[in-house]
Amino acid sequence: MAGATSNQLPYGETLTLVSVYEMECPLDINMEASVQAEAIVSQAVLTDVNAVTGERMGYENPEQFHGFTMEQIAVQLDFGKGLPDPRKNLVERMERFVINGYSLENTVTSWPSLDEEMVFKTTYHGLVKNGKLCKILSLHRDENDRRIQDRLVSEIAQDLATSTEDDLFVNLTKKLSKTLNASYSTVAELRPNDDGQIYKWTLYDNLQNECRVGSETFSILDSVLHKVSQGETVVIGRGAADLFVGIDLLKRLNVQSLIAVPVLGLKGKLLGLLMLMGDEQVLGVELVRSVLTIFSIRVAAEIERTRAETERQANALQQQAFIENSNSGMCVITCDPPMPISLSVPKQVMWLSENAQFSECNNALVDQLGSESREAIIGHTLVGDTVQFDYATHIRQFIGDAYFAQDYEIQLVSVEGELKWLSVNLSSEIVDGYLVKVFGVLSDISERVRYSREMEHRANHDGLTGLPNRSYFVEQVETLLERSNDSSKHALLLLDLDGFKEVNDTLGHETGDFLLQQIGPRAHDVLSKAKTTFARLGGDEFAVLFEDCGDVTSVEAMAAELMAEIRSPFSIKELELVVGGSVGIAIYPQHGNTVSSLMRCADIAMYQAKQFSEDYKIYNSDSDHYTLRRLSLMMDIRQAVTNDELRLFYQPIVNIEDQSVIGFEALIRWYHPEMGLLSPGEFIPLIELTDTIMPVTWWVVETAVKQLAEWQAMNWDYRLSVNVSTRNLVDNGFVSFIENCLQSYGVDGHLLEIEITESTLMSDPEKARTVLQSIAELGVLISIDDYGTGYSSLAYLKSLPIDTLKIDRTFISQMLVDSQDEIIVKSTIQLAHNLGLNVTAEGIEDVTLIGRLSELGCDKGQGFFFCKPLPLEDLVEWIPLHQQRITGGGS
């Protein structure tokens, strides 16, 4: 694309670098692993290397390293870049190699080459003969292209999360042009009638820094882009402008190169194309194609969403017009001769079939019966070729109801053979004991009946997958248990998918829905071998009722086979998606004799399977320790505030630069009279399910403000932060309570900080924004806790009065060993500072983390390295000791 230089390596060129080392003296494998590792590093000599290894390292003659030992090469190439001792790093790696049986796979290796840091996944294999290690083969698989692709996708996707329709296409084309350094990028949409005509397009001109949106129509079928219509990617390296036959819009751009990928719907329907164009030869074709393909999925989802919305609106208008113009059918039936009502019912039925004829009707009835005209109905009897219906049953009911009918539902087959349902209302004219005429008003309720039956189906089935739903499944289990006895044996299996949320968040809910729709067909072949009911309970959770299951072995075999099917890759568009899952199994009557008890046991077993990363787990009562304890805790917590059983512990928050204490996070603890000291993880999730969360949070806030007042009196200018839940943010009285506490204890608002998790914010964004604005007006600081674990958009964070982002400990703890985590931490710090926010790193447990966080510009930190949460009496002793330590006054 434009701006590329001639010495760039093409993206998409995955390299494998091969080196062979030979031990100068074969190494006895019976020695200690650490001794062997030292020997390997110092004695293993490079004897062979493929040409691409030296080229990738930036050396024209890789054979110059022949005869070098591992440690000499490690120092020369700085394998341990960023580490104080590369040799130590290599020895540790070789020790793992020895311990793992002279095989070590997929370790990360990096070194600088060609002015860039190269990252490889390295695998070592050892050749052992007669108890001696002779040779070592190392394979380095190039991981740089994948990292580049991930970075590009992340950069492009940042501003697209909340974009829709035209905004999405404008933002996408701009980001593609800027990020991939292209002169132009465009999103074009085809007309829905499959004629190959582009009728809507968005083009971003990177040279002029402007976006054009237009509706100039052109065909791709007779142009260089025709292969896109076949679902293929089009790549042109030079002279592209000369090939735009019939596409004047693109010809005027005078571009030389392009890459165009099709935009395909869920069913493979071509919706449009996504294209990059430039002035120079295309470099990195595979990488660019991959990036464009990823974002074509987002474009396809938006086009389909827009079209579906348009179609829904059109259907709604059409249905409304139909209702407004519909009329009831009307008719008069004459008995000639009149029928004596004194006849027996069978004779009256026969009389009316022979002598009752339509004498009048309107056009609506003509339509209802499917006749050609009124003349085709008038003069005909009720029984004949006109329509087919259960004449005898309905006439008997009509006679038994004194020749009157109200809202009879009649199913009939019209003249045209169409099955219909009519609501019939009849009244009669009886003169001197003779039935003379019958008057009828008929309404076509076919749609209503079909809808009712469909609703009945929907009431029992999931609308997305067509599988039985939770209520139907529960009913089936209840029915089965009612007719079962102690000698019966049935199994209830709960299946929960893994990775489904990531599919939804990355590729959109349309793709997630499509994935859910494939679960039923996948499971069918497995479950059809036995008497089973397969249902979707909701979300990504499914259930199986296995009747007369026999022994446990057959149930386990079914669960294993089911999971094997689920784990097989799902082909969606051009992607191969793999999701896992876990199955929990409960057996009747061994584990329960009611639906609720079986569901509960299966649910517990399922979560145990997840915990131990197993495909399935059968319920084991020995592992179910928490039921009575949880119930007891939920009951006892209501009295905890009243009985003064709650305490606050304090964990210091320090300045990363000089490690001085800035403030503390207040963390609740519960001194249970029988169970002792309980951590928040044991009771907070329970009370968040009840209204107890409100008084507990209010106690925490008031206790924290009271503590701040005491510190103020001691001239301690520390801040104190407290955590609040989703339910606090929807409590209209919460803001007033904070204000009253601050005023009552005479505490400045800026000394109090409210922490909200990112997931809490996204549960009700608008309500959260309103409450947080009110809290900020009190001078109270606001921080986002566990940042990075939720899915809040940047645009949303900008609209909130936030002071601090707290990066979740899962990213901090691994950032020194996982480059992806470090990238996330670095990006978050830069983002926060660009938004004028402070950053606090959580979970600091290593001194080396402090230096790296300081280099990245992190403002504050907390973790066990500084201090674990302490009760107030211990905290008072810790503060002066810490102050002495950082000022050099203590050891």
CSV table of N, CA and C in Angstrom, one decimal, residues 8-81:
chain,number,residue,atom,x,y,z
A,8,GLN,N,10.7,-3.9,3.2
A,8,GLN,CA,9.8,-4.5,4.1
A,8,GLN,C,9.7,-6.0,3.8
A,9,LEU,N,9.6,-6.8,4.8
A,9,LEU,CA,9.3,-8.2,4.6
A,9,LEU,C,7.8,-8.4,4.4
A,10,PRO,N,7.4,-9.2,3.5
A,10,PRO,CA,5.9,-9.4,3.3
A,10,PRO,C,5.3,-10.0,4.5
A,11,TYR,N,4.2,-9.5,5.0
A,11,TYR,CA,3.5,-10.1,6.1
A,11,TYR,C,2.9,-11.4,5.6
A,12,GLY,N,2.7,-12.3,6.5
A,12,GLY,CA,2.1,-13.6,6.1
A,12,GLY,C,3.1,-14.6,5.8
A,13,GLU,N,4.4,-14.3,5.8
A,13,GLU,CA,5.5,-15.2,5.5
A,13,GLU,C,6.0,-15.9,6.8
A,14,THR,N,5.4,-17.0,7.2
A,14,THR,CA,5.7,-17.6,8.5
A,14,THR,C,7.0,-18.4,8.3
A,15,LEU,N,7.9,-18.2,9.2
A,15,LEU,CA,9.2,-18.9,9.0
A,15,LEU,C,9.5,-19.9,10.2
A,16,THR,N,10.2,-21.0,9.9
A,16,THR,CA,10.6,-21.9,10.9
A,16,THR,C,12.1,-21.9,10.8
A,17,LEU,N,12.8,-21.6,11.9
A,17,LEU,CA,14.2,-21.5,12.0
A,17,LEU,C,14.7,-22.8,12.7
A,18,VAL,N,15.7,-23.4,12.1
A,18,VAL,CA,16.1,-24.8,12.6
A,18,VAL,C,17.6,-24.7,12.9
A,19,SER,N,17.9,-25.2,14.1
A,19,SER,CA,19.3,-25.3,14.6
A,19,SER,C,19.6,-26.6,15.2
A,20,VAL,N,20.8,-27.2,14.9
A,20,VAL,CA,21.2,-28.5,15.5
A,20,VAL,C,22.4,-28.3,16.4
A,21,TYR,N,22.3,-28.7,17.6
A,21,TYR,CA,23.5,-28.6,18.5
A,21,TYR,C,23.9,-30.1,18.9
A,22,GLU,N,25.2,-30.2,19.0
A,22,GLU,CA,25.8,-31.6,19.3
A,22,GLU,C,26.6,-31.5,20.5
A,23,MET,N,26.5,-32.4,21.5
A,23,MET,CA,27.3,-32.4,22.7
A,23,MET,C,28.7,-32.8,22.4
A,24,GLU,N,29.7,-32.0,22.8
A,24,GLU,CA,31.1,-32.4,22.6
A,24,GLU,C,31.4,-33.7,23.2
A,25,CYS,N,30.8,-34.0,24.3
A,25,CYS,CA,30.9,-35.4,24.9
A,25,CYS,C,29.5,-35.7,25.3
A,26,PRO,N,29.0,-36.9,24.8
A,26,PRO,CA,27.6,-37.3,25.2
A,26,PRO,C,27.4,-37.2,26.7
A,27,LEU,N,26.2,-36.7,27.0
A,27,LEU,CA,25.9,-36.4,28.4
A,27,LEU,C,25.1,-37.5,29.1
A,28,ASP,N,25.6,-37.9,30.3
A,28,ASP,CA,25.0,-39.0,31.1
A,28,ASP,C,23.6,-38.4,31.6
A,29,ILE,N,22.5,-39.1,31.2
A,29,ILE,CA,21.2,-38.5,31.6
A,29,ILE,C,20.8,-38.9,33.0
A,30,ASN,N,21.7,-39.7,33.7
A,30,ASN,CA,21.4,-40.0,35.1
A,30,ASN,C,21.8,-39.0,36.1
A,31,MET,N,22.5,-38.0,35.6
A,31,MET,CA,23.0,-36.9,36.5
A,31,MET,C,21.8,-36.0,36.9
A,32,GLU,N,22.0,-35.2,37.9
A,32,GLU,CA,21.0,-34.2,38.3
A,32,GLU,C,20.6,-33.3,37.2
A,33,ALA,N,19.3,-32.9,37.1
A,33,ALA,CA,18.8,-32.1,36.0
A,33,ALA,C,19.6,-30.7,36.0
A,34,SER,N,19.9,-30.1,37.1
A,34,SER,CA,20.6,-28.9,37.1
A,34,SER,C,22.0,-29.0,36.6
A,35,VAL,N,22.6,-30.1,36.9
A,35,VAL,CA,24.0,-30.4,36.4
A,35,VAL,C,24.0,-30.6,34.9
A,36,GLN,N,23.0,-31.4,34.4
A,36,GLN,CA,22.8,-31.6,33.0
A,36,GLN,C,22.6,-30.3,32.2
A,37,ALA,N,21.8,-29.4,32.8
A,37,ALA,CA,21.4,-28.1,32.2
A,37,ALA,C,22.7,-27.3,32.0
A,38,GLU,N,23.5,-27.2,33.1
A,38,GLU,CA,24.8,-26.4,33.0
A,38,GLU,C,25.7,-27.0,31.9
A,39,ALA,N,25.7,-28.3,31.8
A,39,ALA,CA,26.6,-28.9,30.8
A,39,ALA,C,26.1,-28.6,29.4
A,40,ILE,N,24.8,-28.7,29.2
A,40,ILE,CA,24.2,-28.5,27.9
A,40,ILE,C,24.5,-27.0,27.4
A,41,VAL,N,24.3,-26.1,28.3
A,41,VAL,CA,24.5,-24.7,28.0
A,41,VAL,C,26.0,-24.4,27.6
A,42,SER,N,26.9,-25.0,28.3
A,42,SER,CA,28.3,-24.7,28.1
A,42,SER,C,29.0,-25.6,27.1
A,43,GLN,N,28.4,-26.8,26.8
A,43,GLN,CA,29.1,-27.8,25.9
A,43,GLN,C,28.3,-28.1,24.6
A,44,ALA,N,27.0,-27.8,24.5
A,44,ALA,CA,26.3,-28.1,23.3
A,44,ALA,C,26.7,-27.1,22.2
A,45,VAL,N,27.3,-27.6,21.1
A,45,VAL,CA,27.9,-26.8,20.1
A,45,VAL,C,27.0,-26.8,18.8
A,46,LEU,N,26.8,-25.6,18.2
A,46,LEU,CA,26.0,-25.5,17.0
A,46,LEU,C,26.8,-26.2,15.8
A,47,THR,N,26.1,-27.2,15.2
A,47,THR,CA,26.8,-27.9,14.1
A,47,THR,C,26.0,-27.7,12.8
A,48,ASP,N,24.8,-27.2,12.8
A,48,ASP,CA,24.0,-27.0,11.6
A,48,ASP,C,22.9,-26.0,11.8
A,49,VAL,N,22.6,-25.2,10.8
A,49,VAL,CA,21.6,-24.2,10.9
A,49,VAL,C,21.0,-23.9,9.5
A,50,ASN,N,19.7,-23.8,9.3
A,50,ASN,CA,19.2,-23.6,8.0
A,50,ASN,C,19.4,-22.1,7.6
A,51,ALA,N,19.4,-21.9,6.3
A,51,ALA,CA,19.8,-20.5,5.8
A,51,ALA,C,18.9,-19.5,6.3
A,52,VAL,N,17.6,-19.8,6.5
A,52,VAL,CA,16.6,-18.8,6.9
A,52,VAL,C,16.9,-18.3,8.3
A,53,THR,N,17.5,-19.2,9.1
A,53,THR,CA,17.8,-18.8,10.5
A,53,THR,C,18.7,-17.6,10.5
A,54,GLY,N,19.8,-17.7,9.8
A,54,GLY,CA,20.8,-16.6,9.8
A,54,GLY,C,20.2,-15.4,9.1
A,55,GLU,N,19.4,-15.5,8.0
A,55,GLU,CA,18.8,-14.4,7.4
A,55,GLU,C,17.9,-13.7,8.3
A,56,ARG,N,17.0,-14.4,9.1
A,56,ARG,CA,16.1,-13.8,9.9
A,56,ARG,C,16.7,-13.1,11.1
A,57,MET,N,17.9,-13.6,11.5
A,57,MET,CA,18.7,-13.0,12.6
A,57,MET,C,19.5,-11.8,12.1
A,58,GLY,N,19.5,-11.6,10.8
A,58,GLY,CA,20.2,-10.4,10.2
A,58,GLY,C,21.7,-10.7,9.9
A,59,TYR,N,22.1,-12.0,9.8
A,59,TYR,CA,23.5,-12.3,9.4
A,59,TYR,C,23.5,-13.0,8.1
A,60,GLU,N,24.4,-12.5,7.2
A,60,GLU,CA,24.4,-13.0,5.8
A,60,GLU,C,25.0,-14.4,5.8
A,61,ASN,N,25.9,-14.7,6.8
A,61,ASN,CA,26.5,-16.0,6.8
A,61,ASN,C,26.3,-16.7,8.2
A,62,PRO,N,25.2,-17.5,8.3
A,62,PRO,CA,24.8,-18.1,9.6
A,62,PRO,C,25.9,-19.1,10.0
A,63,GLU,N,26.7,-19.6,9.0
A,63,GLU,CA,27.7,-20.6,9.4
A,63,GLU,C,28.8,-20.0,10.3
A,64,GLN,N,28.8,-18.7,10.4
A,64,GLN,CA,29.8,-18.1,11.3
A,64,GLN,C,29.6,-18.5,12.8
A,65,PHE,N,28.4,-19.0,13.1
A,65,PHE,CA,28.1,-19.5,14.5
A,65,PHE,C,28.5,-20.9,14.7
A,66,HIS,N,28.8,-21.6,13.6
A,66,HIS,CA,29.2,-23.1,13.8
A,66,HIS,C,30.3,-23.2,14.9
A,67,GLY,N,30.2,-24.1,15.8
A,67,GLY,CA,31.1,-24.3,16.8
A,67,GLY,C,30.9,-23.5,18.1
A,68,PHE,N,29.9,-22.5,18.0
A,68,PHE,CA,29.6,-21.8,19.2
A,68,PHE,C,28.7,-22.6,20.1
A,69,THR,N,28.9,-22.4,21.4
A,69,THR,CA,28.0,-23.1,22.4
A,69,THR,C,26.7,-22.3,22.5
A,70,MET,N,25.8,-23.0,23.2
A,70,MET,CA,24.5,-22.3,23.4
A,70,MET,C,24.7,-21.0,24.1
A,71,GLU,N,25.5,-21.0,25.2
A,71,GLU,CA,25.6,-19.8,26.0
A,71,GLU,C,26.3,-18.7,25.2
A,72,GLN,N,27.3,-19.0,24.3
A,72,GLN,CA,27.9,-18.0,23.5
A,72,GLN,C,26.9,-17.4,22.5
A,73,ILE,N,26.1,-18.2,21.9
A,73,ILE,CA,25.1,-17.7,21.0
A,73,ILE,C,24.0,-16.8,21.7
A,74,ALA,N,23.7,-17.3,22.9
A,74,ALA,CA,22.7,-16.6,23.7
A,74,ALA,C,23.1,-15.2,24.0
A,75,VAL,N,24.4,-15.1,24.4
A,75,VAL,CA,25.0,-13.7,24.7
A,75,VAL,C,25.1,-12.9,23.5
A,76,GLN,N,25.6,-13.6,22.4
A,76,GLN,CA,25.8,-12.8,21.1
A,76,GLN,C,24.5,-12.2,20.6
A,77,LEU,N,23.4,-13.1,20.6
A,77,LEU,CA,22.1,-12.6,20.1
A,77,LEU,C,21.2,-12.0,21.1
A,78,ASP,N,21.6,-12.1,22.4
A,78,ASP,CA,20.8,-11.5,23.5
A,78,ASP,C,19.4,-12.2,23.6
A,79,PHE,N,19.4,-13.5,23.6
A,79,PHE,CA,18.2,-14.3,23.8
A,79,PHE,C,17.4,-13.8,25.0
A,80,GLY,N,18.1,-13.4,26.0
A,80,GLY,CA,17.5,-13.0,27.3
A,80,GLY,C,17.2,-11.5,27.3
A,81,LYS,N,16.9,-10.9,26.1
A,81,LYS,CA,16.7,-9.4,26.1
A,81,LYS,C,15.7,-9.0,27.2
